[in-house]
PDB file of C-alpha atoms in Angstrom:
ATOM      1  CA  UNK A  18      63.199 -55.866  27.918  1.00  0.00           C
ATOM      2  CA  UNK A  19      59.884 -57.409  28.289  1.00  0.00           C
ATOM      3  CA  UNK A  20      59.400 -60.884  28.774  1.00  0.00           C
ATOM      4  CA  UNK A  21      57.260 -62.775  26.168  1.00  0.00           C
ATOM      5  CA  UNK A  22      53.365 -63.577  26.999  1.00  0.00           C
ATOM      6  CA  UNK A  23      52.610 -67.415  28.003  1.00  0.00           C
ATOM      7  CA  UNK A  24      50.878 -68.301  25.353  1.00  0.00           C
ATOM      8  CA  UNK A  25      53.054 -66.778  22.818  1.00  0.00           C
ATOM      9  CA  UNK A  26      55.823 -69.286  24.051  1.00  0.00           C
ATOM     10  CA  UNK A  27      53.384 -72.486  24.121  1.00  0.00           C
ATOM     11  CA  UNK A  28      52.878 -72.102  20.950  1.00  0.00           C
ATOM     12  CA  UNK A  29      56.624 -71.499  19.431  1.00  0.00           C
ATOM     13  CA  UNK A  30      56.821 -74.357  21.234  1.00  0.00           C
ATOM     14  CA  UNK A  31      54.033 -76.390  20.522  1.00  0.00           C
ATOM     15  CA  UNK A  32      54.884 -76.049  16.597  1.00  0.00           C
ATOM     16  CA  UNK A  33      55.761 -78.789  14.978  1.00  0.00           C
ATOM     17  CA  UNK A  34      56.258 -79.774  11.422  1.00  0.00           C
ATOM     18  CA  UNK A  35      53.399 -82.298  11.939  1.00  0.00           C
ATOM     19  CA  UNK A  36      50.838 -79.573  13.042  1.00  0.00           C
ATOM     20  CA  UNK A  37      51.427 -77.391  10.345  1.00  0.00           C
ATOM     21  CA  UNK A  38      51.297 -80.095   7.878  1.00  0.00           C
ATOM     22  CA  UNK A  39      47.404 -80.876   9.552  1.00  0.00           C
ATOM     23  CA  UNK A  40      46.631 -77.682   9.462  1.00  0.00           C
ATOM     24  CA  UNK A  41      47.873 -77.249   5.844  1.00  0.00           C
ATOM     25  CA  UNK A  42      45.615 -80.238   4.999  1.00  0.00           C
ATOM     26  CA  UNK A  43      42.828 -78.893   6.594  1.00  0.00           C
ATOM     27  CA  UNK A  44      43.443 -75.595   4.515  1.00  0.00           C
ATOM     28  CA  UNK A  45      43.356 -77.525   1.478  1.00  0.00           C
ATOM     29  CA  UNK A  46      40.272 -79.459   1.913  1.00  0.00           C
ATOM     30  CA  UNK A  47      38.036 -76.329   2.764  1.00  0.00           C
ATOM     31  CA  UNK A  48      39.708 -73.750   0.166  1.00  0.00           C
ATOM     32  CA  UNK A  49      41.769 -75.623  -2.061  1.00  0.00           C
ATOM     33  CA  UNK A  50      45.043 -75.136  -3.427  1.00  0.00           C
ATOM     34  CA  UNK A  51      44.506 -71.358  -3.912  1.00  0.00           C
ATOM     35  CA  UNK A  52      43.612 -71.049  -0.089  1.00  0.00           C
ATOM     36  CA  UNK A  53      46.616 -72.424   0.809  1.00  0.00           C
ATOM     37  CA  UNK A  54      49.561 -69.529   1.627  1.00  0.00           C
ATOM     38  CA  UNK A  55      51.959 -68.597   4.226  1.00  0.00           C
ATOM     39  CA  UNK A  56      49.314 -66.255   5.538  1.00  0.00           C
ATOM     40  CA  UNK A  57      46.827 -67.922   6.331  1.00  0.00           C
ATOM     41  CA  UNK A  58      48.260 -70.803   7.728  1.00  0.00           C
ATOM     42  CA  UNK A  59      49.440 -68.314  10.067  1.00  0.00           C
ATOM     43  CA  UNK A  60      46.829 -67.148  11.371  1.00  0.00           C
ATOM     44  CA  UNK A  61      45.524 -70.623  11.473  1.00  0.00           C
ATOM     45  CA  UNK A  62      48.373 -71.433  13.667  1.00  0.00           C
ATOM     46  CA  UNK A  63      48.574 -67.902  15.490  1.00  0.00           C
ATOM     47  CA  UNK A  64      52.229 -67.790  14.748  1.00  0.00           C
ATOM     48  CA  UNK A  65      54.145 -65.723  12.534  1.00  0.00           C
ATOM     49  CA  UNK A  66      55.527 -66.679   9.144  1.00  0.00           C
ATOM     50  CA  UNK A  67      58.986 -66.868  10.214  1.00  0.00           C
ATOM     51  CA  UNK A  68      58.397 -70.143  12.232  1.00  0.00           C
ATOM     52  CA  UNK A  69      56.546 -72.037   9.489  1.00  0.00           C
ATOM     53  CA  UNK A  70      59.949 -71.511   7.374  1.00  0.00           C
ATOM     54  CA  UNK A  71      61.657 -72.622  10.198  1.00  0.00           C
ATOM     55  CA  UNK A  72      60.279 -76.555   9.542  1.00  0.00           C
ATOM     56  CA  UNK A  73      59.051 -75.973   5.701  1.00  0.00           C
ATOM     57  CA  UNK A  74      61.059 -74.226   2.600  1.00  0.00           C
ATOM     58  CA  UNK A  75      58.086 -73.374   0.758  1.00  0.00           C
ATOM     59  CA  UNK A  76      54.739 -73.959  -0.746  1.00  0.00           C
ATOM     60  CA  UNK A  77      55.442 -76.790  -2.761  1.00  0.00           C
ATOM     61  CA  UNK A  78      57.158 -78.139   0.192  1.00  0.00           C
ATOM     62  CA  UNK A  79      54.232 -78.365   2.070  1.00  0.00           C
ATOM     63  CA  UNK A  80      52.078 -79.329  -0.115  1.00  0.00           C
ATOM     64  CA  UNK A  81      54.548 -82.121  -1.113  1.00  0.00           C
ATOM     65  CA  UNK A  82      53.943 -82.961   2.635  1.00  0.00           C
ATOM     66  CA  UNK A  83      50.373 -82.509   2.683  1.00  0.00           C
ATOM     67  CA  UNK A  84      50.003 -85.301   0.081  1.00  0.00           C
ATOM     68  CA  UNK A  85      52.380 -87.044   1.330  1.00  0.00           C
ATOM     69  CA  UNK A  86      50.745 -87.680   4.530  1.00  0.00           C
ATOM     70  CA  UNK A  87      47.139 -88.258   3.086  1.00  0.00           C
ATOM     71  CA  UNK A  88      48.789 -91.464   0.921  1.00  0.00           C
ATOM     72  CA  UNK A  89      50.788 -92.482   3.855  1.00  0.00           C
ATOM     73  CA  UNK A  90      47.839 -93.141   6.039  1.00  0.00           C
ATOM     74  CA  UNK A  91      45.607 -94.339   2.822  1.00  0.00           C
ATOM     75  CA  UNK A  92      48.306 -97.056   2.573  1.00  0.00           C
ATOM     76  CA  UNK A  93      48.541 -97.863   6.092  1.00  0.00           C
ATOM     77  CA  UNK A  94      44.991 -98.340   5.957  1.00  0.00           C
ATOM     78  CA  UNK A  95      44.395-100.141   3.679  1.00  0.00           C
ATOM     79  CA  UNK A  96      43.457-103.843   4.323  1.00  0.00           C
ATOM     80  CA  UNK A  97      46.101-106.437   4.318  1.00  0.00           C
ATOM     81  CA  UNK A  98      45.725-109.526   2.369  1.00  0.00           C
ATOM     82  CA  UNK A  99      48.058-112.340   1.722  1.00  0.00           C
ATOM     83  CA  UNK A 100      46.579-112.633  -2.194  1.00  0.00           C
ATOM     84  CA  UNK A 101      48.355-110.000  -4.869  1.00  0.00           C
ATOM     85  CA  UNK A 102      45.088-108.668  -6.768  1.00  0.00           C
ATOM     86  CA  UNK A 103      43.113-108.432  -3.300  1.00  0.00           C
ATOM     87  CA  UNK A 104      45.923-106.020  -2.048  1.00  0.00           C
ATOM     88  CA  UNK A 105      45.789-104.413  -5.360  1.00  0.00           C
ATOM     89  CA  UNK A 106      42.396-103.870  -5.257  1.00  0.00           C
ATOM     90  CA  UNK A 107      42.299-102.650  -1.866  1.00  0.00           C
ATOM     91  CA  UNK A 108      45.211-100.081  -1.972  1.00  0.00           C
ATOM     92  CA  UNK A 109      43.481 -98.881  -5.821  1.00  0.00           C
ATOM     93  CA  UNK A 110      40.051 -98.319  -3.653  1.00  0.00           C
ATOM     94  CA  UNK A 111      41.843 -96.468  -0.990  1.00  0.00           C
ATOM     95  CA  UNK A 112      43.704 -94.035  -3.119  1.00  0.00           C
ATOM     96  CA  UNK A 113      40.547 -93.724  -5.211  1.00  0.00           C
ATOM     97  CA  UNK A 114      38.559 -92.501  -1.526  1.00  0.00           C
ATOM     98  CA  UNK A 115      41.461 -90.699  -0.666  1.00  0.00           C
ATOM     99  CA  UNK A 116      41.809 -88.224  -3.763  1.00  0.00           C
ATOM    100  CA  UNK A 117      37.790 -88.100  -3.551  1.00  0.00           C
ATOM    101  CA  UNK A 118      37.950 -86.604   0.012  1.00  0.00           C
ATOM    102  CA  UNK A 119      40.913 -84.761  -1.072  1.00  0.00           C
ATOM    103  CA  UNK A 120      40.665 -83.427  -4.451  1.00  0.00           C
ATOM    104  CA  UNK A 121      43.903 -81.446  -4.243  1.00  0.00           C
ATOM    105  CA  UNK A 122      46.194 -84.803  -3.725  1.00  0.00           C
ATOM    106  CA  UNK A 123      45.122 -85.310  -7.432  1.00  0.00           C
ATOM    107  CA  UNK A 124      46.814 -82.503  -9.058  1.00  0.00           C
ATOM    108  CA  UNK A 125      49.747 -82.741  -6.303  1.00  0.00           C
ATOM    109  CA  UNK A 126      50.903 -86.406  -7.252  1.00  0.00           C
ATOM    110  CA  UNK A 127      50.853 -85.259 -11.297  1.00  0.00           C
ATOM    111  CA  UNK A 128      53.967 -82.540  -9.744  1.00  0.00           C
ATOM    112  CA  UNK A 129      57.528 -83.434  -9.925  1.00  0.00           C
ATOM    113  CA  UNK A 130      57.803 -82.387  -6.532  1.00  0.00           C
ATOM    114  CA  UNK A 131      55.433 -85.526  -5.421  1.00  0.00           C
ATOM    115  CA  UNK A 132      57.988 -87.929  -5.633  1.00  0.00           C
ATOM    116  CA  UNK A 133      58.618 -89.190  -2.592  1.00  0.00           C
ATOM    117  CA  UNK A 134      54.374 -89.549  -2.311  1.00  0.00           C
ATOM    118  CA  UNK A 135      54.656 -91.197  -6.217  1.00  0.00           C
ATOM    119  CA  UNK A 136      57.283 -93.686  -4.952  1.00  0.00           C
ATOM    120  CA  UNK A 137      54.691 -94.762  -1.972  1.00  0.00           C
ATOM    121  CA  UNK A 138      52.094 -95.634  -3.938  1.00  0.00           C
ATOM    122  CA  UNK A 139      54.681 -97.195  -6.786  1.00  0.00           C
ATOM    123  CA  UNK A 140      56.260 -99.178  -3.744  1.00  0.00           C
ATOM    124  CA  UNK A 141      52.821-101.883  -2.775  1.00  0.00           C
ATOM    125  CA  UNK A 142      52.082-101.526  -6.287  1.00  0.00           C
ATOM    126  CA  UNK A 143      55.477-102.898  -7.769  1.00  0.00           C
ATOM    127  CA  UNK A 144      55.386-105.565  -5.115  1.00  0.00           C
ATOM    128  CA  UNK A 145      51.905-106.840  -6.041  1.00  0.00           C
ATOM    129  CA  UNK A 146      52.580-106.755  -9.439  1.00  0.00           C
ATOM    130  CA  UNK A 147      55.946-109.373  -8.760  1.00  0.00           C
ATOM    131  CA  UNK A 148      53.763-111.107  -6.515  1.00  0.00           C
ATOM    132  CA  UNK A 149      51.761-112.181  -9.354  1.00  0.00           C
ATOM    133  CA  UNK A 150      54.296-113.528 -11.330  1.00  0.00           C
ATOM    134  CA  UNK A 151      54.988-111.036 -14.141  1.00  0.00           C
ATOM    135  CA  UNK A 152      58.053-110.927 -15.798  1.00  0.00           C
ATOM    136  CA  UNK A 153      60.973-107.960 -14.844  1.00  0.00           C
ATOM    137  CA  UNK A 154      60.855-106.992 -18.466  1.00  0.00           C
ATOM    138  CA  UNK A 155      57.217-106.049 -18.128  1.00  0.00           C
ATOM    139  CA  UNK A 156      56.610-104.806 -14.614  1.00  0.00           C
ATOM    140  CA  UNK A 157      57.518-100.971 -15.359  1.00  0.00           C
ATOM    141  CA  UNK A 158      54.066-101.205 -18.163  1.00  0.00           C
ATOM    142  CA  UNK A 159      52.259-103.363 -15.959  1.00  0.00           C
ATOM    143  CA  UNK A 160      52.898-100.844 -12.538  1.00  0.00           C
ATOM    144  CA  UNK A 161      52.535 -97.971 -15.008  1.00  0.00           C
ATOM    145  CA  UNK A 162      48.901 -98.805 -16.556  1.00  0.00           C
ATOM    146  CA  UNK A 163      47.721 -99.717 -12.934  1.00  0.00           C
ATOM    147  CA  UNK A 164      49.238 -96.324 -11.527  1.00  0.00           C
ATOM    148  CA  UNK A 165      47.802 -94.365 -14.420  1.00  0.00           C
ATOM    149  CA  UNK A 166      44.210 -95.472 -14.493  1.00  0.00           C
ATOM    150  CA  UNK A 167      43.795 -95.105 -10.453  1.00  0.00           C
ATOM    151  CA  UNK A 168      45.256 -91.326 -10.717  1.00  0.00           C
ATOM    152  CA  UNK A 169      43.443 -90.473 -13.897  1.00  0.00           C
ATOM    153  CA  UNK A 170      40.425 -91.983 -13.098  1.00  0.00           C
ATOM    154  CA  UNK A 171      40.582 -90.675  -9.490  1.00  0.00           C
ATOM    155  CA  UNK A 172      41.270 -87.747 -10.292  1.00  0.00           C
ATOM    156  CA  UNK A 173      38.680 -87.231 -12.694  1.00  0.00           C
ATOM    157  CA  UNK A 174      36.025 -88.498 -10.233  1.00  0.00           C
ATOM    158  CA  UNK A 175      37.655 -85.339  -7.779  1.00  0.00           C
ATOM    159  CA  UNK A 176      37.511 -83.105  -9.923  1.00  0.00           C
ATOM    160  CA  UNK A 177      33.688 -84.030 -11.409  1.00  0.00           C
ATOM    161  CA  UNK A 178      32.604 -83.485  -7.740  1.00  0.00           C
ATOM    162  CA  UNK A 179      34.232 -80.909  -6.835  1.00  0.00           C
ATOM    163  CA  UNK A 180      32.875 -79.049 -10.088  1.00  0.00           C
ATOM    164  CA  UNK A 181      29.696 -80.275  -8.544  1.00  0.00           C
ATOM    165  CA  UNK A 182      30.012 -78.504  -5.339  1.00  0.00           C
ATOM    166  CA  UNK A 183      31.142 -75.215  -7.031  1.00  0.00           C
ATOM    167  CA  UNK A 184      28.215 -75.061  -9.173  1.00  0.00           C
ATOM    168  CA  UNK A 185      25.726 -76.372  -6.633  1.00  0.00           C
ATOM    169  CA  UNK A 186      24.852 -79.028  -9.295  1.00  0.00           C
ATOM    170  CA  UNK A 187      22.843 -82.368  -8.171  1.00  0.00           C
ATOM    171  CA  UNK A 188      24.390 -85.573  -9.341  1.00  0.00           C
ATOM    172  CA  UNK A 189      21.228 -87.416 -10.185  1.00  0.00           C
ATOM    173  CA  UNK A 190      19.996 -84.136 -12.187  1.00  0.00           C
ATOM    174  CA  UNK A 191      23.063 -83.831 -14.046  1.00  0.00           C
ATOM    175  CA  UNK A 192      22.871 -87.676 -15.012  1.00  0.00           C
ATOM    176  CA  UNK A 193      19.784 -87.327 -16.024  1.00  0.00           C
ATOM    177  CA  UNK A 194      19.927 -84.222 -18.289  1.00  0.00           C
ATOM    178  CA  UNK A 195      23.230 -86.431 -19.915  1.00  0.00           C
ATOM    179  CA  UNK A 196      20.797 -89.494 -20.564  1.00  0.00           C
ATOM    180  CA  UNK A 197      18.127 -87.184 -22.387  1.00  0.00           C
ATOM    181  CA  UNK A 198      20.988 -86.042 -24.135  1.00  0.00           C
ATOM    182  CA  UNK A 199      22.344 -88.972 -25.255  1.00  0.00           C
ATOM    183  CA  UNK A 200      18.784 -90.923 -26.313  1.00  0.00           C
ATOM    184  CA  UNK A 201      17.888 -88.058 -28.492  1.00  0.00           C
ATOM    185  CA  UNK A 202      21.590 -89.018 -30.558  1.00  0.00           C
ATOM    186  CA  UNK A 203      20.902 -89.885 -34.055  1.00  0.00           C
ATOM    187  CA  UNK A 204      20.720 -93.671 -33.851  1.00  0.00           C
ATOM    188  CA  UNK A 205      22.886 -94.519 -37.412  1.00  0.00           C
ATOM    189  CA  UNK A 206      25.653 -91.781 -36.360  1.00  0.00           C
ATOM    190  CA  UNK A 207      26.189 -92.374 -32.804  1.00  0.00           C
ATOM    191  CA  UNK A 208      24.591 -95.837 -31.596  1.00  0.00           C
ATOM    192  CA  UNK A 209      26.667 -97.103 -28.933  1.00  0.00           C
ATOM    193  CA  UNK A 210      26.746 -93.965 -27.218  1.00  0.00           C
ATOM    194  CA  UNK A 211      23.045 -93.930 -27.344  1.00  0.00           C
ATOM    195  CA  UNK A 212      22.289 -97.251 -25.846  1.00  0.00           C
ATOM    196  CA  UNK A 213      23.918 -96.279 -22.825  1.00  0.00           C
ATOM    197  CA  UNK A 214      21.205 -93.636 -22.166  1.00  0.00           C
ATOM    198  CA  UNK A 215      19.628 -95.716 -19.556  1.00  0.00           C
ATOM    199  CA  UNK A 216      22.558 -96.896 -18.109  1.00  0.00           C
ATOM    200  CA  UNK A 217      24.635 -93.597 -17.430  1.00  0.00           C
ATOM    201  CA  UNK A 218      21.888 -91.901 -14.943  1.00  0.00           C
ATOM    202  CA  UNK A 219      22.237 -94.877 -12.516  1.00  0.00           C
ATOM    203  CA  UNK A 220      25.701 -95.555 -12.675  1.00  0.00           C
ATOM    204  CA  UNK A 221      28.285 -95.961  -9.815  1.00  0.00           C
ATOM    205  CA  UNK A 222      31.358 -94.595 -10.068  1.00  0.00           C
ATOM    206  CA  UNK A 223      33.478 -96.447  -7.687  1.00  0.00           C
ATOM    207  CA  UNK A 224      31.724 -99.399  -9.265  1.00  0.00           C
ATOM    208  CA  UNK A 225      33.077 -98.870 -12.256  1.00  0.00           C
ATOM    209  CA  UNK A 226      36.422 -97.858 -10.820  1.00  0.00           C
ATOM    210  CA  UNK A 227      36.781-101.283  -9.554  1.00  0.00           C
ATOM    211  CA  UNK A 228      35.409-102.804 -12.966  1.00  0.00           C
ATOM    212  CA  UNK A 229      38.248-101.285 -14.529  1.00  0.00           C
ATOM    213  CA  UNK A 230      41.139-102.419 -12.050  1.00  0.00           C
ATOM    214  CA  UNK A 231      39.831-106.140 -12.048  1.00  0.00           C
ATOM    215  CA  UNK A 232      39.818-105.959 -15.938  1.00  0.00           C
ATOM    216  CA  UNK A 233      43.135-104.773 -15.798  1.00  0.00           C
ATOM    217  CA  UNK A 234      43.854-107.832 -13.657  1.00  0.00           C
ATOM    218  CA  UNK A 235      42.413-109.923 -15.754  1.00  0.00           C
ATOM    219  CA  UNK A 236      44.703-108.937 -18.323  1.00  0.00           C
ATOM    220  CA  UNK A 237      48.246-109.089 -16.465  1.00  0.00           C
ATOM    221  CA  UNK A 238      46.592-112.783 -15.606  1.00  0.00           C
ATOM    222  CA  UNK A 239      45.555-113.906 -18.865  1.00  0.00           C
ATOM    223  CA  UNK A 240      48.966-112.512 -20.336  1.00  0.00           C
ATOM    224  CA  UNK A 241      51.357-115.611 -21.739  1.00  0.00           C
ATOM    225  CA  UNK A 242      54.275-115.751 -19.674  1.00  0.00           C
ATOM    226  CA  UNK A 243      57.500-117.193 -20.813  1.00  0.00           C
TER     227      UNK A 243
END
């Protein structure tokens, strides 16, 4: 029987849960979810299918992973601060950069299978949120508004630019055509919408991300507590 090439065994042996899950990430970010499979991962590896199943079950699995590492080191790095809405603020920014790199964590926290990634972000939230005095009774709503505005909003931010980058559009242009849209709105039917026609095309959307965390801050502070 013939005895296995060198290589072939350094890298059976070099695989590792950990490097398929950066590979798998890396997979992600340049094809998306669709360019993620068994195959080629494989090939990005140069191992067979066999040992990837040996350290994941399946897709969801990894993907589960995937995201799971990308909030992991968001939360790690985010800045430490002694103050509840300043660690608040920074972990919301963080996750908001993080699903903007990584457009696919968006649509892999909204899956049952992201729990244990959902329960890392939920984690620093819930703590914050205690840390600022609100009562038990009304920490679920207060965690849940702040978790669903950074996912929805960050997620919507992903996916606007990654639309972008599909259909080779230019931010600026865009904004612009959606301005002239909006000032040529009849001015009885739709008038708020069309004062903000010179405000949209120079917007900032991590601005305004932040805008809307501190007003929900505002709100859990300005809330009567009994």
């Amino acid at each position: 029987m013939g005895k296995k090439a060198p290589g072939n065994k350094w890298r059976e042996e070099s695989l590792s849960r950990d490097r398929i899950i950066e590979a798998s990430i890396e997979l992600l970010d340049s094809s998306g979810e669709s360019g993620l499979t068994f195959r080629t991962l494989s090939e990005r590896l140069a191992t067979g299918p066999g040992a990837i199943y040996w350290h994941v079950a399946n897709k969801t699995d990894l993907l589960t992973a995937a995201c799971d590492a990308i909030i992991a080191r968001t939360i790690d790095a985010c800045a430490p601060s002694a103050k509840p809405k300043a660690a608040i603020r920074s972990l919301a920014l963080g996750l908001f950069d993080a699903i903007d790199a990584h457009p696919w964590v968006g649509s892999a926290l909204t899956s049952p299978a992201g729990l244990l990634p959902m329960v890392r972000i939920l984690e620093p939230l819930g703590q914050q949120v205690r840390a600022l005095g609100v009562p038990a009774k009304e920490q679920w709503a207060t965690v849940s508004t702040l978790l669903h505005f950074i996912l929805g909003v960050g997620g919507q931010n992903a996916a606007n630019g990654q639309l972008a980058r599909t259909q080779g559009l230019d931010r600026d242009d865009f904004l612009k055509g959606v301005a002239a849209m909006w000032s040529q709105l009849d001015p009885k039917e739709y008038p708020f919408t069309r004062s903000l026609a010179g405000k949209v095309q120079a917007h900032d959307d991590r601005a305004d991300f932040l805008a809307g965390i501190d007003l929900i801050l505002k709100g859990i502070e300005s809330a009567p507590r009994r």
